[in-house]
mmCIF file of C-alpha atoms and ligand atoms in Angstrom:
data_model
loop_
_atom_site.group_PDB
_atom_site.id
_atom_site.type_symbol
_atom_site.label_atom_id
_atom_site.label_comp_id
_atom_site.label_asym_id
_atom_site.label_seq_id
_atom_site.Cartn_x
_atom_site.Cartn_y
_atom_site.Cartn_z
ATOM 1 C CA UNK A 1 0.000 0.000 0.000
ATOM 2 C CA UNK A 2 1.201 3.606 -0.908
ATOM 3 C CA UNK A 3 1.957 5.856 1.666
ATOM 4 C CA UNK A 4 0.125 8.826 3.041
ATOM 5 C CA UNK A 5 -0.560 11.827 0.276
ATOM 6 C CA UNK A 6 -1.005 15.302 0.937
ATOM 7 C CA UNK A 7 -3.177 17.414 -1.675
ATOM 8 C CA UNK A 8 -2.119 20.775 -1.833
ATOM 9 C CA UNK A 9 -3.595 23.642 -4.008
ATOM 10 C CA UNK A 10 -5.793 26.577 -4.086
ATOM 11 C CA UNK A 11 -9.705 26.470 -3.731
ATOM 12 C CA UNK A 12 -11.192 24.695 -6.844
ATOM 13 C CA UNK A 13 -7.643 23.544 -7.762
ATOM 14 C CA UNK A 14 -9.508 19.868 -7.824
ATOM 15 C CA UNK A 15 -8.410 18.499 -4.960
ATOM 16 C CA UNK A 16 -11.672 16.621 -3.784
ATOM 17 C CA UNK A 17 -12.562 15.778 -7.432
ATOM 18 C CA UNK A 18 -9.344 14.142 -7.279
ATOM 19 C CA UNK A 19 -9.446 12.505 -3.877
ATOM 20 C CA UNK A 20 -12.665 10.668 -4.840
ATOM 21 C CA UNK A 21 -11.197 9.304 -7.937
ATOM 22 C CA UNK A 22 -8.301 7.679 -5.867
ATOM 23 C CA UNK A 23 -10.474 6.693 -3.263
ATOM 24 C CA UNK A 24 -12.743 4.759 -5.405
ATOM 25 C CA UNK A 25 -9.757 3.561 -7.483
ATOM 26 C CA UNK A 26 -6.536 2.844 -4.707
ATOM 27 C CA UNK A 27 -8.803 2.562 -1.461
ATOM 28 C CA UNK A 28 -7.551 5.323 -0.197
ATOM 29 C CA UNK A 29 -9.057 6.851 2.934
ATOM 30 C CA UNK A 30 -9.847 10.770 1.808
ATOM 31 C CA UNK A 31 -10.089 13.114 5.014
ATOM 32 C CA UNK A 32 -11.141 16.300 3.929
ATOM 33 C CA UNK A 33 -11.157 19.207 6.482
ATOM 34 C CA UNK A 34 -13.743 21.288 4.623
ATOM 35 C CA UNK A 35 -15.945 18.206 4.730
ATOM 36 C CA UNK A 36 -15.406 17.522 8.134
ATOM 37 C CA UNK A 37 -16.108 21.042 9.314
ATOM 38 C CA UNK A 38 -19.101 21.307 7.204
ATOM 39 C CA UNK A 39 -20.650 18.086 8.702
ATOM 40 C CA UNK A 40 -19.536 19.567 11.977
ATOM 41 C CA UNK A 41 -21.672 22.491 11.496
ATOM 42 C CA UNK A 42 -24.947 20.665 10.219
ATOM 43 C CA UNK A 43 -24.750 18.835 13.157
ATOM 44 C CA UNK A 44 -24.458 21.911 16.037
ATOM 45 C CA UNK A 45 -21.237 20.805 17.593
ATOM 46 C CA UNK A 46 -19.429 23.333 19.643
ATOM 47 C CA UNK A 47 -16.261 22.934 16.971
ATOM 48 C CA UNK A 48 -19.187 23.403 13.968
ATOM 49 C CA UNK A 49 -20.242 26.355 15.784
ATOM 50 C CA UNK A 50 -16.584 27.442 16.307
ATOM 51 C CA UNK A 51 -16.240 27.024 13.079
ATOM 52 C CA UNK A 52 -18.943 28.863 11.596
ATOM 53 C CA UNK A 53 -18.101 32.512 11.015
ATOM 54 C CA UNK A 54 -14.243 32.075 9.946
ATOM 55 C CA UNK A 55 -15.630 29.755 7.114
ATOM 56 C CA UNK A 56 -18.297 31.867 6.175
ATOM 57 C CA UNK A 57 -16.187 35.216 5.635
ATOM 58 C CA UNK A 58 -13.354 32.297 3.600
ATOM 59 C CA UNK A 59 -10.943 32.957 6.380
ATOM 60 C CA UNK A 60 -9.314 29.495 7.981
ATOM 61 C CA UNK A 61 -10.301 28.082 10.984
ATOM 62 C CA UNK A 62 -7.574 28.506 13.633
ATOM 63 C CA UNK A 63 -4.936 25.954 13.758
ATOM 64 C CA UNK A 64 -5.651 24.494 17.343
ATOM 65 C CA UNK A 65 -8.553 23.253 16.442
ATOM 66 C CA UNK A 66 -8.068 22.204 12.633
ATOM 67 C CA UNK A 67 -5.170 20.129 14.450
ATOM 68 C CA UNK A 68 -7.292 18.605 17.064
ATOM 69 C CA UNK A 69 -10.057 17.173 14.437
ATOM 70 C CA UNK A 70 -7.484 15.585 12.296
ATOM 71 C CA UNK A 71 -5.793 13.322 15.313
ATOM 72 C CA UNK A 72 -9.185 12.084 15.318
ATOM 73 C CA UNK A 73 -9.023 10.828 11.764
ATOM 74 C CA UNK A 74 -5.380 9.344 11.729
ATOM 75 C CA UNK A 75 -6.408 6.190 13.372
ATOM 76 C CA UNK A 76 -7.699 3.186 10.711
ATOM 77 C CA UNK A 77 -6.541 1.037 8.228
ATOM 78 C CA UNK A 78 -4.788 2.221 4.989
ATOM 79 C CA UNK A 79 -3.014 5.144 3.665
ATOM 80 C CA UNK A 80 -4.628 8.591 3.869
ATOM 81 C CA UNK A 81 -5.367 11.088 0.814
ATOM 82 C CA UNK A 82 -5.323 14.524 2.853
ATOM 83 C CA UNK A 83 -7.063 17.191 1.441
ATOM 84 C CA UNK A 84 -7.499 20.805 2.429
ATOM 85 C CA UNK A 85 -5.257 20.059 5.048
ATOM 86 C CA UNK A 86 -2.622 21.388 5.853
ATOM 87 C CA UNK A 87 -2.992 24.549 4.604
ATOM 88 C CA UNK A 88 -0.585 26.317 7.101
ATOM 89 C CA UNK A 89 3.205 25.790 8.376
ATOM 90 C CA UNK A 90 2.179 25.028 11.495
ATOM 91 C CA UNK A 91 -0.617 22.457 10.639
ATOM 92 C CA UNK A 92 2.240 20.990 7.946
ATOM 93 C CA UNK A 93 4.527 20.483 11.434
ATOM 94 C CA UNK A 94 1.968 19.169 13.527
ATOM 95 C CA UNK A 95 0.588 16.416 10.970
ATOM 96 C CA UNK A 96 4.563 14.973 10.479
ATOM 97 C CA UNK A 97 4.804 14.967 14.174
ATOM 98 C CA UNK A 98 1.292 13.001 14.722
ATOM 99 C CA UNK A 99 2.229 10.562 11.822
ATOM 100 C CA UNK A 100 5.662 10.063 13.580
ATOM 101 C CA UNK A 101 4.540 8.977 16.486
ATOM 102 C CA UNK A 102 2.144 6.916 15.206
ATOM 103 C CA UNK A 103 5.032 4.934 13.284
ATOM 104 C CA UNK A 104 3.792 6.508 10.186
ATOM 105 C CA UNK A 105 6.469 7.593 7.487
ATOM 106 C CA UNK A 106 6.406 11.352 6.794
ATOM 107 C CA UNK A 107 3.521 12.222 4.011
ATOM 108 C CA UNK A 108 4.558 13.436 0.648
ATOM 109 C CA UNK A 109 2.581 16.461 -1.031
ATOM 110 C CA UNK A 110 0.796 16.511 -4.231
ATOM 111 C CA UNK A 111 0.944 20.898 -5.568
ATOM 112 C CA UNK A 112 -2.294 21.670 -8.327
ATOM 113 C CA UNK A 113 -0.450 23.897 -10.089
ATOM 114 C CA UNK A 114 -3.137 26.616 -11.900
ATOM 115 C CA UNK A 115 -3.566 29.855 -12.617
ATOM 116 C CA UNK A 116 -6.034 31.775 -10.279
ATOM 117 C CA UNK A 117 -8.312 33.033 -13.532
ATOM 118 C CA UNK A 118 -9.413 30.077 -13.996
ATOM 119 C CA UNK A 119 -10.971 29.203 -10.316
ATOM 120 C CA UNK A 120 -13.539 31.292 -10.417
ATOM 121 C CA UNK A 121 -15.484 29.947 -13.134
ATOM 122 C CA UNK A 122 -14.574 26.216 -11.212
ATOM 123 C CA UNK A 123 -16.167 27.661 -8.387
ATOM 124 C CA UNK A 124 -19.275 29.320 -9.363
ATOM 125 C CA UNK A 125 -20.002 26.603 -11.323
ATOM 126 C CA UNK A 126 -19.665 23.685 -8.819
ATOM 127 C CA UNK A 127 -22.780 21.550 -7.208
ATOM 128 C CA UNK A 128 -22.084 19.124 -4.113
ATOM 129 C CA UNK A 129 -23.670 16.307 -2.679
ATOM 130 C CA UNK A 130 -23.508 17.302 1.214
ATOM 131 C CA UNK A 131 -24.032 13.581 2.139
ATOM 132 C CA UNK A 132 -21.158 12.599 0.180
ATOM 133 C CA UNK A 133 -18.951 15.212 -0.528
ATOM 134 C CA UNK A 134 -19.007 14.501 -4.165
ATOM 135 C CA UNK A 135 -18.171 17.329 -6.808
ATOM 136 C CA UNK A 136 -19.670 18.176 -9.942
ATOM 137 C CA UNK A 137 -19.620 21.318 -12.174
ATOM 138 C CA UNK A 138 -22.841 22.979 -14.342
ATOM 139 C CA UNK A 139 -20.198 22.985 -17.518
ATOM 140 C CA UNK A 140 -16.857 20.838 -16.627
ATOM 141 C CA UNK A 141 -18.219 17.988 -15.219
ATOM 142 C CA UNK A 142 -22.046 17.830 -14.882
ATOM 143 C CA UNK A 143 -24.558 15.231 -13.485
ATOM 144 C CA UNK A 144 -26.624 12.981 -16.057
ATOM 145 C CA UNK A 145 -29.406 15.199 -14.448
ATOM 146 C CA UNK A 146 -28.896 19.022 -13.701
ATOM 147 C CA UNK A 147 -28.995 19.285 -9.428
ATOM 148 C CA UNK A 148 -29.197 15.230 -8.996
ATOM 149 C CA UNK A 149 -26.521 13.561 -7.963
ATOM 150 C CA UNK A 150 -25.508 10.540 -10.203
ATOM 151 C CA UNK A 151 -24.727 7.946 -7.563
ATOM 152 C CA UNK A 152 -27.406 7.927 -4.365
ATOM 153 C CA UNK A 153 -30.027 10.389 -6.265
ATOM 154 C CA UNK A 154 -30.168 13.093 -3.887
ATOM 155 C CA UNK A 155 -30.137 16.799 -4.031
ATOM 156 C CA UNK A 156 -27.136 18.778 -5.208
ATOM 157 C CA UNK A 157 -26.121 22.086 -3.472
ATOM 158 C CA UNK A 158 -24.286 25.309 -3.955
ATOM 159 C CA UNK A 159 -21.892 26.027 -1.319
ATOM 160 C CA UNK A 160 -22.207 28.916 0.855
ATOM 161 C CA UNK A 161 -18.483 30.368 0.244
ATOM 162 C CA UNK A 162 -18.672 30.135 -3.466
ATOM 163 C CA UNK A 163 -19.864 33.606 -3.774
ATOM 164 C CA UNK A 164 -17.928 35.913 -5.605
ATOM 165 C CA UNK A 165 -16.398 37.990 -2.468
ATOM 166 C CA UNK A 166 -15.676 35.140 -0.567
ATOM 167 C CA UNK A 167 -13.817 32.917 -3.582
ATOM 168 C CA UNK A 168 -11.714 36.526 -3.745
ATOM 169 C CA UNK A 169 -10.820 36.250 -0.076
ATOM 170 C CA UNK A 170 -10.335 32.421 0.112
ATOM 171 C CA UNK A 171 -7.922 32.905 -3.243
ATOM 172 C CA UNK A 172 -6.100 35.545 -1.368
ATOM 173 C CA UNK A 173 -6.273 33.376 2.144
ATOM 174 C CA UNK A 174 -4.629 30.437 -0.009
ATOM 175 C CA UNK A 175 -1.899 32.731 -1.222
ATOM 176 C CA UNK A 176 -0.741 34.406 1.821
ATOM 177 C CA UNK A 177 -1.256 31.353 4.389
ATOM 178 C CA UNK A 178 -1.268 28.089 2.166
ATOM 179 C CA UNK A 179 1.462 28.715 -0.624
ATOM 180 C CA UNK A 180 4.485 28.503 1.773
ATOM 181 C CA UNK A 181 3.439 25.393 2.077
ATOM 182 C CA UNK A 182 5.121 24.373 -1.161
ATOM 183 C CA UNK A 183 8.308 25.710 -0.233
ATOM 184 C CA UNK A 184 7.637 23.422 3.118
ATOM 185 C CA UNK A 185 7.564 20.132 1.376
ATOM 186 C CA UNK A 186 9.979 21.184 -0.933
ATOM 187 C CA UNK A 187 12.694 21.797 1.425
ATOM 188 C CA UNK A 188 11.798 19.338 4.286
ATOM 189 C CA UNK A 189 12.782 15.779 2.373
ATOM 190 C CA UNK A 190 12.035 16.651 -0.869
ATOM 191 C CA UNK A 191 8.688 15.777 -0.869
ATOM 192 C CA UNK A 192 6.811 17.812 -3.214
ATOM 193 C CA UNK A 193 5.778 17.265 -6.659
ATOM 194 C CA UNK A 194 3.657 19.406 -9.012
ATOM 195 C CA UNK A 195 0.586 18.625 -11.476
ATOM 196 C CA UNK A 196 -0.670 20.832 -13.827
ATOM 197 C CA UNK A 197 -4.049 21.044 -12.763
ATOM 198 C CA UNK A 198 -5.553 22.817 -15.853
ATOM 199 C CA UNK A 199 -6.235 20.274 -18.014
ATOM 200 C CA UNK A 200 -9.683 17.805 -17.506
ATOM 201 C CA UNK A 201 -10.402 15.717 -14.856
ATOM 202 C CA UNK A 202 -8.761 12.689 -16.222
ATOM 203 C CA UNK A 203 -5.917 14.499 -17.796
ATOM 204 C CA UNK A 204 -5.433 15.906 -14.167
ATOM 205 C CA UNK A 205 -6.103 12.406 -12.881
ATOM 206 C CA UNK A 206 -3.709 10.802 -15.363
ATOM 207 C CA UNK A 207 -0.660 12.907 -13.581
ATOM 208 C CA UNK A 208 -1.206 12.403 -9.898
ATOM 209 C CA UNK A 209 -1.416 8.846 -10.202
ATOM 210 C CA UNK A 210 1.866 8.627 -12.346
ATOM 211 C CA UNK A 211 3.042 11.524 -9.807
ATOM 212 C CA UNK A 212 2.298 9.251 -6.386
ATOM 213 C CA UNK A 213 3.369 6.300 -8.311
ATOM 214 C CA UNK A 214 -0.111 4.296 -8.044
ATOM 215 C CA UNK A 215 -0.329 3.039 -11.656
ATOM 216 C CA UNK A 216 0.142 -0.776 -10.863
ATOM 217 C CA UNK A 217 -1.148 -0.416 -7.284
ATOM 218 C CA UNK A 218 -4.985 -1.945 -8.597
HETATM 219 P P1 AP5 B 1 -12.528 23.376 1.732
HETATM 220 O O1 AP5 B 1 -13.826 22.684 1.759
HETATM 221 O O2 AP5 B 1 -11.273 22.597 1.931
HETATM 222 O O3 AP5 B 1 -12.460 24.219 0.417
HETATM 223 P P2 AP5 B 1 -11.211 24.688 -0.499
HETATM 224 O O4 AP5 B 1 -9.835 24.387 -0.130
HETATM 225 O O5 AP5 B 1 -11.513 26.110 -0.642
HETATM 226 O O6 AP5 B 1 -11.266 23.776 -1.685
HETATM 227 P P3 AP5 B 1 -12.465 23.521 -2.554
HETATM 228 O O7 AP5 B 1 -13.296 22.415 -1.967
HETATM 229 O O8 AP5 B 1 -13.154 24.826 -2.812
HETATM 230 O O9 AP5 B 1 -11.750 23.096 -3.920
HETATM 231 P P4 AP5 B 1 -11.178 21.736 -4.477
HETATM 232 O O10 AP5 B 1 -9.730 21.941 -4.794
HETATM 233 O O11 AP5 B 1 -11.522 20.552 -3.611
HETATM 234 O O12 AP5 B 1 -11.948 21.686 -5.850
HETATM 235 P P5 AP5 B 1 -13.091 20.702 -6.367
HETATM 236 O O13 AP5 B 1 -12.518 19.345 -6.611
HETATM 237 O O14 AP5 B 1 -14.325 20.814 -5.522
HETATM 238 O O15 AP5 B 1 -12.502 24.527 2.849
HETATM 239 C C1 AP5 B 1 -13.622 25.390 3.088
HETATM 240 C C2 AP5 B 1 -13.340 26.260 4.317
HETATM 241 O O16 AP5 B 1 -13.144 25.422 5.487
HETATM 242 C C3 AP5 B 1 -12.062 27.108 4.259
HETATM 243 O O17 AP5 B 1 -12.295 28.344 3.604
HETATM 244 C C4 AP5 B 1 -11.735 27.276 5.751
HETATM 245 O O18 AP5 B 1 -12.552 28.260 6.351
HETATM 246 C C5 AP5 B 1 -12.122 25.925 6.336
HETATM 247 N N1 AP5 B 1 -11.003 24.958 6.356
HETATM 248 C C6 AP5 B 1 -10.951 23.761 5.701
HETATM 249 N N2 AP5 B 1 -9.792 23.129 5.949
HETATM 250 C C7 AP5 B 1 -9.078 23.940 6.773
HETATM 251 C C8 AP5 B 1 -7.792 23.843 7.356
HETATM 252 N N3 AP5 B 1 -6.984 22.787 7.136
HETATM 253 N N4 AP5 B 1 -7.368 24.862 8.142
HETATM 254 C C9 AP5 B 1 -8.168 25.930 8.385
HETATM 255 N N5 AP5 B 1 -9.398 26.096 7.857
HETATM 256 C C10 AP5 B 1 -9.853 25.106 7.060
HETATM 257 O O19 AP5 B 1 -13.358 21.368 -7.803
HETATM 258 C C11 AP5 B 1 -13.941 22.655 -7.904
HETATM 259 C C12 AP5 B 1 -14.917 22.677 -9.120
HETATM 260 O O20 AP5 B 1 -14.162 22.525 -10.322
HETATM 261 C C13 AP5 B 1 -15.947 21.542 -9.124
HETATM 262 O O21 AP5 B 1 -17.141 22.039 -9.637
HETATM 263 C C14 AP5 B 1 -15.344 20.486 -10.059
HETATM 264 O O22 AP5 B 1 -16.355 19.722 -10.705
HETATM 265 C C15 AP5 B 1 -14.570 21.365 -11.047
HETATM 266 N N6 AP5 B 1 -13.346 20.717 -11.519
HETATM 267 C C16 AP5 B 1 -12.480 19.951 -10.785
HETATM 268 N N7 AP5 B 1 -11.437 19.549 -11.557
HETATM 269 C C17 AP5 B 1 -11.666 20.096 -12.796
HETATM 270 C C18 AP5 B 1 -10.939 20.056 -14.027
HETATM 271 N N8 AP5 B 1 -9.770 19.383 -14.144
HETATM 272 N N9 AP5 B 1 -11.442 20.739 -15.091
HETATM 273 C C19 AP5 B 1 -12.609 21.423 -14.990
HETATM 274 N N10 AP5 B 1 -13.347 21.499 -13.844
HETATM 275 C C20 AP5 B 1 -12.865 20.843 -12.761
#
């Protein structure tokens, strides 16, 4: 089994389009912060309701608790797509450290390399299943039947923070907090490596598994 994979890149880079199609094809577990918080908050916890107003004005939720929610996950069997997470230095430390001592080898990072022009139209187009997390988009990647989801037939939904304002402030919020990241996994045992995350999904797909070395793994 591969090891753990970190999937790094700006809002509507793909990185949960992507996760699924690994999970469905590798068995990879996919923890996904934004999901995670988002069922936190339908369901009234204290940490949902923590939560709440950073997400809603596309700010990030403070580290302590991002931190805390993730130990949570890192128990189970098989490796573990991250994604949205981390998205800070100090989240990037503290996930190395709880893998360490949990005999886990370090994670290597996955960068969606794009250009930020093109994530607004990703965004303002996208439809979610809340149940599932799964993505489609109105244009790129639509549902055999417009607001249905393909798989468990249930009602697809815009997100909250994919308003125009708060895209612009989660773009800049990836760019001042989340890009040193790359430098991070760069530096720290050569880690990192880059797809070009402009093309479609499968071209996209195509590249990560070659990157993470998963071609053979079926
Ligand atoms: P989160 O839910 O993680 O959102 P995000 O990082 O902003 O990422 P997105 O889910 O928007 O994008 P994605 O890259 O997964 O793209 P997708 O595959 O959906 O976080 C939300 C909030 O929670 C944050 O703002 C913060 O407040 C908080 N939070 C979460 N994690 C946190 C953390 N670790 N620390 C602190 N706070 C945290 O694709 C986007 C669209 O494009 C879809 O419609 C899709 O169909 C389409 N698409 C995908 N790939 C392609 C392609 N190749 N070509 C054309 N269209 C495509």
């Amino acid at each position: 089994m591969p090891g753990d994979i970190v999937l790094l890149g700006a809002p509507g880079a793909g990185k949960g389009t992507q996760a699924q199609i690994l999970r469905q094809r590798f068995g990879y577990r996919q923890v996904s912060t934004g999901d995670l918080l988002r069922e936190h908050r339908a369901n009234g916890t204290e940490l949902g309701k923590a939560a709440e107003s950073f997400m809603q004005r596309g700010d990030l939720v403070p580290d302590s608790l991002i931190i805390k929610m993730v130990e949570g996950e890192l128990e189970g069997p098989g490796a573990v797509l991250f994604d949205g997470f981390p998205r800070t230095v100090p989240q990037a430390q503290a996930l190395d450290a709880l893998l360490a001592d949990r005999g886990r080898g370090l994670p290597r990072a996955v960068y969606f390399a794009i250009e930020r022009a093109a994530l607004e139209a990703r965004l303002l187009g996208r439809w979610t299943n809340p149940r599932t997390g799964r993505v489609y988009h109105e244009t790129f990647n639509p549902p055999r039947v417009a607001g249905i989801d393909d798989e468990d037939g249930g009602p697809l939904v815009q997100r909250e923070d994919d308003k125009p304002e708060t895209i612009a402030k989660r773009l800049d919020v990836f760019q001042a907090q989340t890009m040193p990241l790359v430098a991070y996994y760069a530096e720290h045992g050569d880690r990192l490596v880059t797809v070009d995350a402009t093309g479609s999904v499968e071209d996209v797909a195509h590249q990560l598994i070659h990157a993470i070395g998963v071609e053979h793994a079926h």
